[in-house]
């Protein structure tokens, strides 16, 4: 169930992509709007006492005239880069609707203003107002709250929050650092690596990292020898010294950096001769948020294939007069996916079995699929950093 990215995107393309899932799993069961959430969950979504209401935002926008009602929650009037990204996602949605969705979807776009509490309220409203699917929110606390809600007939939520782990029926769309680390580690294990060390920022996400990487390695009979959480208060040298005292000659060291620059850890590793002939360094997509340093040289990274955005990048630039980025790609793909399902199965074809089709979907961010726990998996190319640039080591797989 994979579309050929060389084919111009259109309703027929995404209809073919979704038809197999619909044939296998059928359509959504009936149920009233009151079944969408438990009453307690609706109350929990109400604005919290003492929290100031957000300022004026953009008016609700409606795109398309199709029978499938889809809600999209974006931080359109938020300040700074958050609002800029929200507006990019809106332009992506407009392009996807022009390409695919106008006759299939009625897409209602609400401005969350970048306020997590207000975004949470809008999400509950969308869930309980008959939307067949919700695209967004982008605010991590709001996505995490929605993932905790329960309901017998809740529509799926395609969350656009960064570093969101997902939840049942609330899918993490964006590539997370844990997914990048797991894919990179798996690529080394596929070549014979058996013993791995994970250096990860301390915090609630450390356990998620460990599980994702360990699961990826287990496919190849490899394992994590140890996970070493570190904090900004800890010296990089201490974390690396701890590793040296606990593990002898690992095949690879996986370095997650979170929001921080990985350079301090890399300096400490280099002092120990890592990377070297017997030990590789595996980085993550978050490294690429920072200027490439000579310290990155020789490290491996699994990340999104920039060439996958080709089918929409040129048209997006021609339409909106600026370059598409990953935020554009994520938003375009989610609108395209809902349009494809509406074309193949009709407005009642939105259910978790369809979205969790193990064969996945191909869009402008490549091949991806959603798991039952809400996390996502992506087929990504594997790179080695050479002379400050990403050099392809292995192409992404054409199927799962």
mmCIF file of C-alpha atoms in Angstrom:
data_model
loop_
_atom_site.group_PDB
_atom_site.id
_atom_site.type_symbol
_atom_site.label_atom_id
_atom_site.label_comp_id
_atom_site.label_asym_id
_atom_site.label_seq_id
_atom_site.Cartn_x
_atom_site.Cartn_y
_atom_site.Cartn_z
ATOM 1 C CA UNK A 1 0.000 0.000 0.000
ATOM 2 C CA UNK A 2 2.651 2.444 -1.079
ATOM 3 C CA UNK A 3 2.309 5.273 -3.583
ATOM 4 C CA UNK A 4 5.017 5.919 -6.150
ATOM 5 C CA UNK A 5 6.393 9.339 -5.280
ATOM 6 C CA UNK A 6 7.231 9.915 -8.960
ATOM 7 C CA UNK A 7 3.533 9.965 -9.775
ATOM 8 C CA UNK A 8 1.966 13.403 -9.599
ATOM 9 C CA UNK A 9 -0.116 13.579 -6.462
ATOM 10 C CA UNK A 10 -3.848 13.499 -7.081
ATOM 11 C CA UNK A 11 -7.023 11.934 -5.689
ATOM 12 C CA UNK A 12 -6.395 8.714 -7.617
ATOM 13 C CA UNK A 13 -2.879 8.378 -6.184
ATOM 14 C CA UNK A 14 -3.944 8.563 -2.551
ATOM 15 C CA UNK A 15 -7.098 6.542 -3.216
ATOM 16 C CA UNK A 16 -4.921 3.665 -4.385
ATOM 17 C CA UNK A 17 -2.728 4.147 -1.311
ATOM 18 C CA UNK A 18 -5.646 3.730 1.043
ATOM 19 C CA UNK A 19 -7.796 1.190 -0.806
ATOM 20 C CA UNK A 20 -6.050 -1.897 0.541
ATOM 21 C CA UNK A 21 -6.389 -0.774 4.133
ATOM 22 C CA UNK A 22 -10.083 -0.119 3.664
ATOM 23 C CA UNK A 23 -10.659 -3.462 1.937
ATOM 24 C CA UNK A 24 -8.917 -5.296 4.745
ATOM 25 C CA UNK A 25 -10.296 -3.490 7.711
ATOM 26 C CA UNK A 26 -13.644 -1.984 6.743
ATOM 27 C CA UNK A 27 -15.125 1.293 7.849
ATOM 28 C CA UNK A 28 -15.628 3.045 11.131
ATOM 29 C CA UNK A 29 -18.399 1.749 13.337
ATOM 30 C CA UNK A 30 -21.323 3.971 14.155
ATOM 31 C CA UNK A 31 -21.686 6.016 17.290
ATOM 32 C CA UNK A 32 -22.931 9.372 18.487
ATOM 33 C CA UNK A 33 -20.851 12.449 19.168
ATOM 34 C CA UNK A 34 -21.491 11.926 22.875
ATOM 35 C CA UNK A 35 -19.447 8.720 22.636
ATOM 36 C CA UNK A 36 -16.356 10.610 21.520
ATOM 37 C CA UNK A 37 -15.138 11.389 25.045
ATOM 38 C CA UNK A 38 -16.091 10.467 28.563
ATOM 39 C CA UNK A 39 -17.865 13.378 30.302
ATOM 40 C CA UNK A 40 -14.967 13.698 32.748
ATOM 41 C CA UNK A 41 -12.584 14.144 29.849
ATOM 42 C CA UNK A 42 -14.666 16.965 28.422
ATOM 43 C CA UNK A 43 -14.603 18.669 31.809
ATOM 44 C CA UNK A 44 -10.841 18.205 31.986
ATOM 45 C CA UNK A 45 -10.526 20.013 28.686
ATOM 46 C CA UNK A 46 -12.244 23.112 30.007
ATOM 47 C CA UNK A 47 -10.073 26.151 30.620
ATOM 48 C CA UNK A 48 -8.289 25.892 33.913
ATOM 49 C CA UNK A 49 -9.155 28.469 36.602
ATOM 50 C CA UNK A 50 -6.692 31.296 36.823
ATOM 51 C CA UNK A 51 -5.333 30.824 33.295
ATOM 52 C CA UNK A 52 -5.648 33.981 31.230
ATOM 53 C CA UNK A 53 -7.462 33.630 27.922
ATOM 54 C CA UNK A 54 -5.186 34.061 24.917
ATOM 55 C CA UNK A 55 -5.314 37.264 22.936
ATOM 56 C CA UNK A 56 -7.066 37.806 19.613
ATOM 57 C CA UNK A 57 -6.158 35.320 16.933
ATOM 58 C CA UNK A 58 -7.063 34.534 13.361
ATOM 59 C CA UNK A 59 -10.638 33.703 12.490
ATOM 60 C CA UNK A 60 -11.675 30.138 11.750
ATOM 61 C CA UNK A 61 -11.038 29.218 8.126
ATOM 62 C CA UNK A 62 -12.840 26.582 6.078
ATOM 63 C CA UNK A 63 -11.293 24.929 3.044
ATOM 64 C CA UNK A 64 -13.069 22.570 0.657
ATOM 65 C CA UNK A 65 -16.661 21.422 0.349
ATOM 66 C CA UNK A 66 -16.357 17.641 0.767
ATOM 67 C CA UNK A 67 -18.513 15.438 3.018
ATOM 68 C CA UNK A 68 -15.688 14.368 5.372
ATOM 69 C CA UNK A 69 -15.251 16.921 8.137
ATOM 70 C CA UNK A 70 -11.629 17.315 9.259
ATOM 71 C CA UNK A 71 -10.362 19.723 11.930
ATOM 72 C CA UNK A 72 -6.884 21.258 11.804
ATOM 73 C CA UNK A 73 -5.359 23.084 14.788
ATOM 74 C CA UNK A 74 -2.450 25.430 14.037
ATOM 75 C CA UNK A 75 -0.686 28.260 15.963
ATOM 76 C CA UNK A 76 -1.390 30.834 13.253
ATOM 77 C CA UNK A 77 -1.126 33.993 15.360
ATOM 78 C CA UNK A 78 1.571 32.806 17.778
ATOM 79 C CA UNK A 79 4.655 35.023 17.967
ATOM 80 C CA UNK A 80 8.033 34.192 16.454
ATOM 81 C CA UNK A 81 8.954 30.944 14.756
ATOM 82 C CA UNK A 82 5.973 29.084 16.260
ATOM 83 C CA UNK A 83 3.514 31.277 14.386
ATOM 84 C CA UNK A 84 5.669 31.239 11.261
ATOM 85 C CA UNK A 85 5.610 27.437 11.239
ATOM 86 C CA UNK A 86 1.862 27.434 11.792
ATOM 87 C CA UNK A 87 1.333 29.685 8.795
ATOM 88 C CA UNK A 88 3.599 27.471 6.685
ATOM 89 C CA UNK A 89 1.462 24.485 7.651
ATOM 90 C CA UNK A 90 -1.675 26.391 6.630
ATOM 91 C CA UNK A 91 -0.186 27.075 3.198
ATOM 92 C CA UNK A 92 0.692 23.392 2.923
ATOM 93 C CA UNK A 93 -2.902 22.485 3.778
ATOM 94 C CA UNK A 94 -4.165 24.869 1.093
ATOM 95 C CA UNK A 95 -1.919 23.218 -1.505
ATOM 96 C CA UNK A 96 -2.993 19.720 -0.444
ATOM 97 C CA UNK A 97 -6.638 20.730 -0.610
ATOM 98 C CA UNK A 98 -6.144 22.141 -4.116
ATOM 99 C CA UNK A 99 -4.307 18.985 -5.188
ATOM 100 C CA UNK A 100 -6.543 16.432 -3.510
ATOM 101 C CA UNK A 101 -8.985 17.487 -0.881
ATOM 102 C CA UNK A 102 -11.397 20.173 -2.058
ATOM 103 C CA UNK A 103 -14.123 17.783 -3.301
ATOM 104 C CA UNK A 104 -13.516 15.241 -0.528
ATOM 105 C CA UNK A 105 -12.969 17.187 2.688
ATOM 106 C CA UNK A 106 -14.324 20.144 4.562
ATOM 107 C CA UNK A 107 -11.201 21.237 6.436
ATOM 108 C CA UNK A 108 -11.841 23.595 9.354
ATOM 109 C CA UNK A 109 -8.679 25.383 10.475
ATOM 110 C CA UNK A 110 -8.630 26.819 13.997
ATOM 111 C CA UNK A 111 -5.962 29.139 15.394
ATOM 112 C CA UNK A 112 -4.548 27.822 18.691
ATOM 113 C CA UNK A 113 -2.510 31.035 19.091
ATOM 114 C CA UNK A 114 0.342 28.906 20.391
ATOM 115 C CA UNK A 115 -1.402 28.612 23.752
ATOM 116 C CA UNK A 116 -1.344 25.039 25.056
ATOM 117 C CA UNK A 117 -4.432 25.421 27.238
ATOM 118 C CA UNK A 118 -6.478 27.016 24.475
ATOM 119 C CA UNK A 119 -5.203 24.400 22.026
ATOM 120 C CA UNK A 120 -6.370 21.691 24.410
ATOM 121 C CA UNK A 121 -9.851 23.231 24.492
ATOM 122 C CA UNK A 122 -10.011 23.404 20.696
ATOM 123 C CA UNK A 123 -8.922 19.770 20.454
ATOM 124 C CA UNK A 124 -11.696 18.627 22.797
ATOM 125 C CA UNK A 125 -14.192 20.735 20.849
ATOM 126 C CA UNK A 126 -13.093 19.169 17.562
ATOM 127 C CA UNK A 127 -13.230 15.644 18.987
ATOM 128 C CA UNK A 128 -16.733 16.131 20.353
ATOM 129 C CA UNK A 129 -18.168 18.069 17.400
ATOM 130 C CA UNK A 130 -18.218 15.337 14.775
ATOM 131 C CA UNK A 131 -14.843 15.738 13.079
ATOM 132 C CA UNK A 132 -13.761 12.515 11.359
ATOM 133 C CA UNK A 133 -10.114 13.255 12.157
ATOM 134 C CA UNK A 134 -8.118 16.005 13.835
ATOM 135 C CA UNK A 135 -4.812 17.241 12.383
ATOM 136 C CA UNK A 136 -2.786 18.879 15.164
ATOM 137 C CA UNK A 137 -2.277 20.244 17.724
ATOM 138 C CA UNK A 138 1.334 21.411 17.466
ATOM 139 C CA UNK A 139 1.651 22.247 21.176
ATOM 140 C CA UNK A 140 3.253 19.325 23.048
ATOM 141 C CA UNK A 141 1.287 19.718 26.351
ATOM 142 C CA UNK A 142 -1.988 19.811 24.415
ATOM 143 C CA UNK A 143 -1.086 16.689 22.419
ATOM 144 C CA UNK A 144 -0.077 14.891 25.621
ATOM 145 C CA UNK A 145 -3.392 15.823 27.244
ATOM 146 C CA UNK A 146 -5.409 14.583 24.275
ATOM 147 C CA UNK A 147 -3.496 11.289 24.391
ATOM 148 C CA UNK A 148 -4.763 10.727 27.944
ATOM 149 C CA UNK A 149 -8.431 11.189 27.060
ATOM 150 C CA UNK A 150 -10.717 8.222 26.617
ATOM 151 C CA UNK A 151 -13.850 7.656 24.606
ATOM 152 C CA UNK A 152 -15.550 4.797 22.821
ATOM 153 C CA UNK A 153 -15.842 6.552 19.453
ATOM 154 C CA UNK A 154 -13.116 9.185 19.519
ATOM 155 C CA UNK A 155 -11.811 10.235 16.091
ATOM 156 C CA UNK A 156 -8.149 9.734 15.313
ATOM 157 C CA UNK A 157 -5.788 12.616 16.045
ATOM 158 C CA UNK A 158 -2.735 13.273 13.875
ATOM 159 C CA UNK A 159 -0.627 15.321 16.284
ATOM 160 C CA UNK A 160 1.952 17.707 14.819
ATOM 161 C CA UNK A 161 3.788 18.332 18.112
ATOM 162 C CA UNK A 162 7.569 17.962 18.156
ATOM 163 C CA UNK A 163 8.971 15.148 20.342
ATOM 164 C CA UNK A 164 5.489 13.740 21.017
ATOM 165 C CA UNK A 165 5.528 10.039 21.892
ATOM 166 C CA UNK A 166 1.938 9.332 20.809
ATOM 167 C CA UNK A 167 -0.937 7.461 22.414
ATOM 168 C CA UNK A 168 -3.657 5.023 21.297
ATOM 169 C CA UNK A 169 -5.436 6.704 18.390
ATOM 170 C CA UNK A 170 -3.372 9.884 18.855
ATOM 171 C CA UNK A 171 -0.531 9.529 16.382
ATOM 172 C CA UNK A 172 2.881 11.193 16.475
ATOM 173 C CA UNK A 173 3.415 12.581 12.978
ATOM 174 C CA UNK A 174 6.771 14.333 13.336
ATOM 175 C CA UNK A 175 10.039 12.447 13.324
ATOM 176 C CA UNK A 176 11.290 12.230 16.911
ATOM 177 C CA UNK A 177 14.890 12.058 18.035
ATOM 178 C CA UNK A 178 14.189 8.635 19.544
ATOM 179 C CA UNK A 179 13.004 7.351 16.148
ATOM 180 C CA UNK A 180 16.081 8.754 14.424
ATOM 181 C CA UNK A 181 18.379 7.198 17.055
ATOM 182 C CA UNK A 182 16.615 3.831 16.787
ATOM 183 C CA UNK A 183 16.844 3.783 12.994
ATOM 184 C CA UNK A 184 20.527 4.732 13.057
ATOM 185 C CA UNK A 185 21.350 2.111 15.663
ATOM 186 C CA UNK A 186 19.396 -0.490 13.700
ATOM 187 C CA UNK A 187 21.390 0.289 10.561
ATOM 188 C CA UNK A 188 24.672 -0.360 12.404
ATOM 189 C CA UNK A 189 23.243 -3.551 13.932
ATOM 190 C CA UNK A 190 22.177 -4.715 10.475
ATOM 191 C CA UNK A 191 25.856 -4.572 9.480
ATOM 192 C CA UNK A 192 26.901 -6.792 12.390
ATOM 193 C CA UNK A 193 27.105 -4.488 15.426
ATOM 194 C CA UNK A 194 26.071 -6.268 18.628
ATOM 195 C CA UNK A 195 26.959 -4.103 21.627
ATOM 196 C CA UNK A 196 25.680 -0.527 21.923
ATOM 197 C CA UNK A 197 25.786 2.343 24.430
ATOM 198 C CA UNK A 198 23.150 5.079 24.564
ATOM 199 C CA UNK A 199 24.032 8.546 25.882
ATOM 200 C CA UNK A 200 20.769 10.446 26.353
ATOM 201 C CA UNK A 201 19.646 13.652 28.089
ATOM 202 C CA UNK A 202 18.150 12.837 31.491
ATOM 203 C CA UNK A 203 14.402 13.284 31.869
ATOM 204 C CA UNK A 204 11.074 11.675 31.170
ATOM 205 C CA UNK A 205 11.968 10.937 27.545
ATOM 206 C CA UNK A 206 15.068 8.913 28.470
ATOM 207 C CA UNK A 207 12.970 5.784 29.018
ATOM 208 C CA UNK A 208 11.254 6.276 25.647
ATOM 209 C CA UNK A 209 14.653 6.543 23.982
ATOM 210 C CA UNK A 210 15.873 3.382 25.645
ATOM 211 C CA UNK A 211 12.823 1.347 24.648
ATOM 212 C CA UNK A 212 12.818 2.544 21.041
ATOM 213 C CA UNK A 213 16.526 1.892 20.545
ATOM 214 C CA UNK A 214 16.429 -1.467 22.340
ATOM 215 C CA UNK A 215 13.469 -2.613 20.231
ATOM 216 C CA UNK A 216 15.244 -1.624 17.034
ATOM 217 C CA UNK A 217 18.414 -3.467 18.020
ATOM 218 C CA UNK A 218 16.561 -6.609 19.077
ATOM 219 C CA UNK A 219 15.430 -7.168 15.480
ATOM 220 C CA UNK A 220 19.078 -7.844 14.589
ATOM 221 C CA UNK A 221 20.047 -9.773 17.715
ATOM 222 C CA UNK A 222 21.908 -6.759 19.141
ATOM 223 C CA UNK A 223 21.408 -5.077 22.499
ATOM 224 C CA UNK A 224 22.035 -1.988 24.570
ATOM 225 C CA UNK A 225 24.836 -2.708 27.020
ATOM 226 C CA UNK A 226 23.916 0.376 29.029
ATOM 227 C CA UNK A 227 22.010 3.648 28.865
ATOM 228 C CA UNK A 228 23.706 6.649 30.491
ATOM 229 C CA UNK A 229 21.449 9.662 31.095
ATOM 230 C CA UNK A 230 23.268 12.957 31.457
ATOM 231 C CA UNK A 231 22.174 16.472 32.392
ATOM 232 C CA UNK A 232 23.439 19.907 31.518
ATOM 233 C CA UNK A 233 24.925 20.023 35.024
ATOM 234 C CA UNK A 234 27.006 16.922 34.352
ATOM 235 C CA UNK A 235 30.231 17.263 32.447
ATOM 236 C CA UNK A 236 30.406 15.453 29.133
ATOM 237 C CA UNK A 237 33.713 14.005 30.234
ATOM 238 C CA UNK A 238 32.070 12.375 33.268
ATOM 239 C CA UNK A 239 29.361 10.734 31.139
ATOM 240 C CA UNK A 240 31.965 9.350 28.768
ATOM 241 C CA UNK A 241 34.180 8.265 31.667
ATOM 242 C CA UNK A 242 31.223 6.431 33.208
ATOM 243 C CA UNK A 243 30.685 4.674 29.901
ATOM 244 C CA UNK A 244 34.333 3.607 29.771
ATOM 245 C CA UNK A 245 34.212 2.133 33.252
ATOM 246 C CA UNK A 246 31.059 0.150 32.540
ATOM 247 C CA UNK A 247 31.392 -1.091 28.952
ATOM 248 C CA UNK A 248 34.401 -2.397 27.123
ATOM 249 C CA UNK A 249 34.724 -1.692 23.378
ATOM 250 C CA UNK A 250 31.109 -1.102 22.270
ATOM 251 C CA UNK A 251 30.418 -1.442 18.572
ATOM 252 C CA UNK A 252 28.643 1.926 18.576
ATOM 253 C CA UNK A 253 27.816 4.828 20.864
ATOM 254 C CA UNK A 254 24.458 6.509 20.209
ATOM 255 C CA UNK A 255 24.509 10.196 21.156
ATOM 256 C CA UNK A 256 21.148 11.888 21.677
ATOM 257 C CA UNK A 257 21.422 15.629 22.280
ATOM 258 C CA UNK A 258 17.915 16.989 22.784
ATOM 259 C CA UNK A 259 17.927 20.771 22.401
ATOM 260 C CA UNK A 260 21.653 20.995 23.158
ATOM 261 C CA UNK A 261 24.623 20.931 20.826
ATOM 262 C CA UNK A 262 26.246 17.464 20.896
ATOM 263 C CA UNK A 263 29.755 18.921 20.614
ATOM 264 C CA UNK A 264 30.733 18.618 24.329
ATOM 265 C CA UNK A 265 29.944 14.883 24.281
ATOM 266 C CA UNK A 266 31.770 14.491 20.976
ATOM 267 C CA UNK A 267 34.867 16.226 22.343
ATOM 268 C CA UNK A 268 34.923 13.788 25.263
ATOM 269 C CA UNK A 269 34.433 10.802 22.958
ATOM 270 C CA UNK A 270 37.157 11.974 20.603
ATOM 271 C CA UNK A 271 39.571 12.128 23.559
ATOM 272 C CA UNK A 272 38.855 8.411 24.018
ATOM 273 C CA UNK A 273 39.491 7.645 20.350
ATOM 274 C CA UNK A 274 35.805 7.391 19.432
ATOM 275 C CA UNK A 275 34.815 7.104 16.639
ATOM 276 C CA UNK A 276 37.548 4.663 15.714
ATOM 277 C CA UNK A 277 38.161 1.434 13.877
ATOM 278 C CA UNK A 278 36.073 -0.638 16.273
ATOM 279 C CA UNK A 279 33.521 1.877 17.605
ATOM 280 C CA UNK A 280 31.122 4.013 15.566
ATOM 281 C CA UNK A 281 29.161 7.077 16.667
ATOM 282 C CA UNK A 282 25.463 7.300 15.814
ATOM 283 C CA UNK A 283 23.912 10.753 15.895
ATOM 284 C CA UNK A 284 20.316 11.916 15.451
ATOM 285 C CA UNK A 285 18.263 14.311 13.384
ATOM 286 C CA UNK A 286 18.545 16.869 16.217
ATOM 287 C CA UNK A 287 22.255 17.248 15.504
ATOM 288 C CA UNK A 288 21.251 18.840 12.221
ATOM 289 C CA UNK A 289 19.604 21.725 14.094
ATOM 290 C CA UNK A 290 23.136 22.986 14.788
ATOM 291 C CA UNK A 291 25.904 24.135 12.441
ATOM 292 C CA UNK A 292 27.905 21.166 11.233
ATOM 293 C CA UNK A 293 31.152 20.913 13.184
ATOM 294 C CA UNK A 294 34.360 18.985 12.376
ATOM 295 C CA UNK A 295 33.478 17.025 15.521
ATOM 296 C CA UNK A 296 30.547 15.510 13.599
ATOM 297 C CA UNK A 297 32.930 13.946 11.093
ATOM 298 C CA UNK A 298 32.485 10.200 10.697
ATOM 299 C CA UNK A 299 29.220 9.971 12.638
ATOM 300 C CA UNK A 300 26.188 8.172 11.200
ATOM 301 C CA UNK A 301 22.664 9.617 11.122
ATOM 302 C CA UNK A 302 19.294 8.298 9.939
ATOM 303 C CA UNK A 303 16.991 11.150 8.969
ATOM 304 C CA UNK A 304 14.346 12.188 6.459
ATOM 305 C CA UNK A 305 15.181 12.073 2.776
ATOM 306 C CA UNK A 306 15.139 15.648 1.522
ATOM 307 C CA UNK A 307 14.572 14.393 -2.031
ATOM 308 C CA UNK A 308 11.150 13.021 -1.049
ATOM 309 C CA UNK A 309 9.721 16.551 -0.882
ATOM 310 C CA UNK A 310 10.511 17.039 -4.571
ATOM 311 C CA UNK A 311 6.991 16.401 -5.921
ATOM 312 C CA UNK A 312 5.535 19.255 -3.853
ATOM 313 C CA UNK A 313 8.491 21.607 -3.266
ATOM 314 C CA UNK A 314 8.500 23.199 -6.696
ATOM 315 C CA UNK A 315 4.746 23.729 -6.775
ATOM 316 C CA UNK A 316 4.778 25.071 -3.223
ATOM 317 C CA UNK A 317 7.533 27.581 -4.087
ATOM 318 C CA UNK A 318 5.674 28.646 -7.235
ATOM 319 C CA UNK A 319 2.415 29.076 -5.326
ATOM 320 C CA UNK A 320 3.596 30.800 -2.143
ATOM 321 C CA UNK A 321 6.962 32.259 -3.199
ATOM 322 C CA UNK A 322 9.032 30.669 -0.438
ATOM 323 C CA UNK A 323 10.729 27.338 0.060
ATOM 324 C CA UNK A 324 8.918 24.372 1.592
ATOM 325 C CA UNK A 325 10.421 22.835 4.740
ATOM 326 C CA UNK A 326 9.690 19.802 6.887
ATOM 327 C CA UNK A 327 6.719 21.544 8.551
ATOM 328 C CA UNK A 328 5.180 22.029 5.128
ATOM 329 C CA UNK A 329 5.807 18.379 4.285
ATOM 330 C CA UNK A 330 4.201 17.060 7.482
ATOM 331 C CA UNK A 331 1.078 19.203 7.085
ATOM 332 C CA UNK A 332 0.717 18.401 3.387
ATOM 333 C CA UNK A 333 1.033 14.671 4.049
ATOM 334 C CA UNK A 334 -1.630 14.619 6.763
ATOM 335 C CA UNK A 335 -4.181 16.489 4.663
ATOM 336 C CA UNK A 336 -3.309 14.273 1.685
ATOM 337 C CA UNK A 337 -3.700 11.139 3.803
ATOM 338 C CA UNK A 338 -7.154 12.125 5.067
ATOM 339 C CA UNK A 339 -8.187 13.021 1.505
ATOM 340 C CA UNK A 340 -7.002 9.626 0.283
ATOM 341 C CA UNK A 341 -8.977 7.805 2.954
ATOM 342 C CA UNK A 342 -12.081 9.879 2.187
ATOM 343 C CA UNK A 343 -11.721 9.046 -1.515
ATOM 344 C CA UNK A 344 -11.235 5.328 -0.934
ATOM 345 C CA UNK A 345 -13.659 4.730 1.922
ATOM 346 C CA UNK A 346 -15.970 7.704 2.122
ATOM 347 C CA UNK A 347 -16.547 10.014 5.095
ATOM 348 C CA UNK A 348 -17.128 7.088 7.465
ATOM 349 C CA UNK A 349 -13.906 5.279 6.596
ATOM 350 C CA UNK A 350 -11.751 6.890 9.280
ATOM 351 C CA UNK A 351 -10.764 4.378 11.945
ATOM 352 C CA UNK A 352 -7.668 3.192 13.751
ATOM 353 C CA UNK A 353 -7.338 -0.018 11.750
ATOM 354 C CA UNK A 354 -7.005 1.975 8.529
ATOM 355 C CA UNK A 355 -4.471 4.393 10.023
ATOM 356 C CA UNK A 356 -2.470 1.530 11.547
ATOM 357 C CA UNK A 357 -2.164 -0.405 8.304
ATOM 358 C CA UNK A 358 1.215 -2.220 8.665
ATOM 359 C CA UNK A 359 2.144 -1.510 5.043
ATOM 360 C CA UNK A 360 2.136 2.193 5.786
ATOM 361 C CA UNK A 361 1.759 5.226 3.537
ATOM 362 C CA UNK A 362 4.130 7.134 1.289
ATOM 363 C CA UNK A 363 4.078 10.919 1.226
ATOM 364 C CA UNK A 364 6.437 13.833 0.811
ATOM 365 C CA UNK A 365 8.261 12.784 4.007
ATOM 366 C CA UNK A 366 8.815 9.276 2.683
ATOM 367 C CA UNK A 367 7.372 5.966 3.800
ATOM 368 C CA UNK A 368 5.747 5.976 7.248
ATOM 369 C CA UNK A 369 3.310 4.010 9.357
ATOM 370 C CA UNK A 370 1.553 4.437 12.679
ATOM 371 C CA UNK A 371 1.692 1.917 15.516
ATOM 372 C CA UNK A 372 -1.072 0.959 17.933
ATOM 373 C CA UNK A 373 0.642 2.894 20.745
ATOM 374 C CA UNK A 374 0.506 6.098 18.676
ATOM 375 C CA UNK A 375 4.179 6.200 17.768
ATOM 376 C CA UNK A 376 5.278 6.325 14.156
ATOM 377 C CA UNK A 377 7.912 4.489 12.184
ATOM 378 C CA UNK A 378 9.662 5.830 9.115
ATOM 379 C CA UNK A 379 11.824 4.259 6.476
ATOM 380 C CA UNK A 380 14.772 6.660 6.278
ATOM 381 C CA UNK A 381 18.047 6.811 4.415
ATOM 382 C CA UNK A 382 21.228 6.263 6.428
ATOM 383 C CA UNK A 383 24.034 8.805 6.124
ATOM 384 C CA UNK A 384 27.645 9.303 7.197
ATOM 385 C CA UNK A 385 28.929 12.809 7.818
ATOM 386 C CA UNK A 386 31.935 13.436 5.579
ATOM 387 C CA UNK A 387 33.553 16.851 5.128
ATOM 388 C CA UNK A 388 30.589 18.507 6.793
ATOM 389 C CA UNK A 389 27.965 16.967 4.505
ATOM 390 C CA UNK A 390 25.617 14.001 4.648
ATOM 391 C CA UNK A 391 26.899 11.211 2.400
ATOM 392 C CA UNK A 392 24.404 8.468 1.608
ATOM 393 C CA UNK A 393 25.345 5.048 2.986
ATOM 394 C CA UNK A 394 22.060 3.207 2.483
ATOM 395 C CA UNK A 395 18.810 4.222 0.809
ATOM 396 C CA UNK A 396 15.488 4.026 2.615
ATOM 397 C CA UNK A 397 13.695 0.723 2.180
ATOM 398 C CA UNK A 398 10.805 0.712 -0.327
ATOM 399 C CA UNK A 399 8.503 -1.129 2.080
ATOM 400 C CA UNK A 400 8.188 -2.198 5.711
#
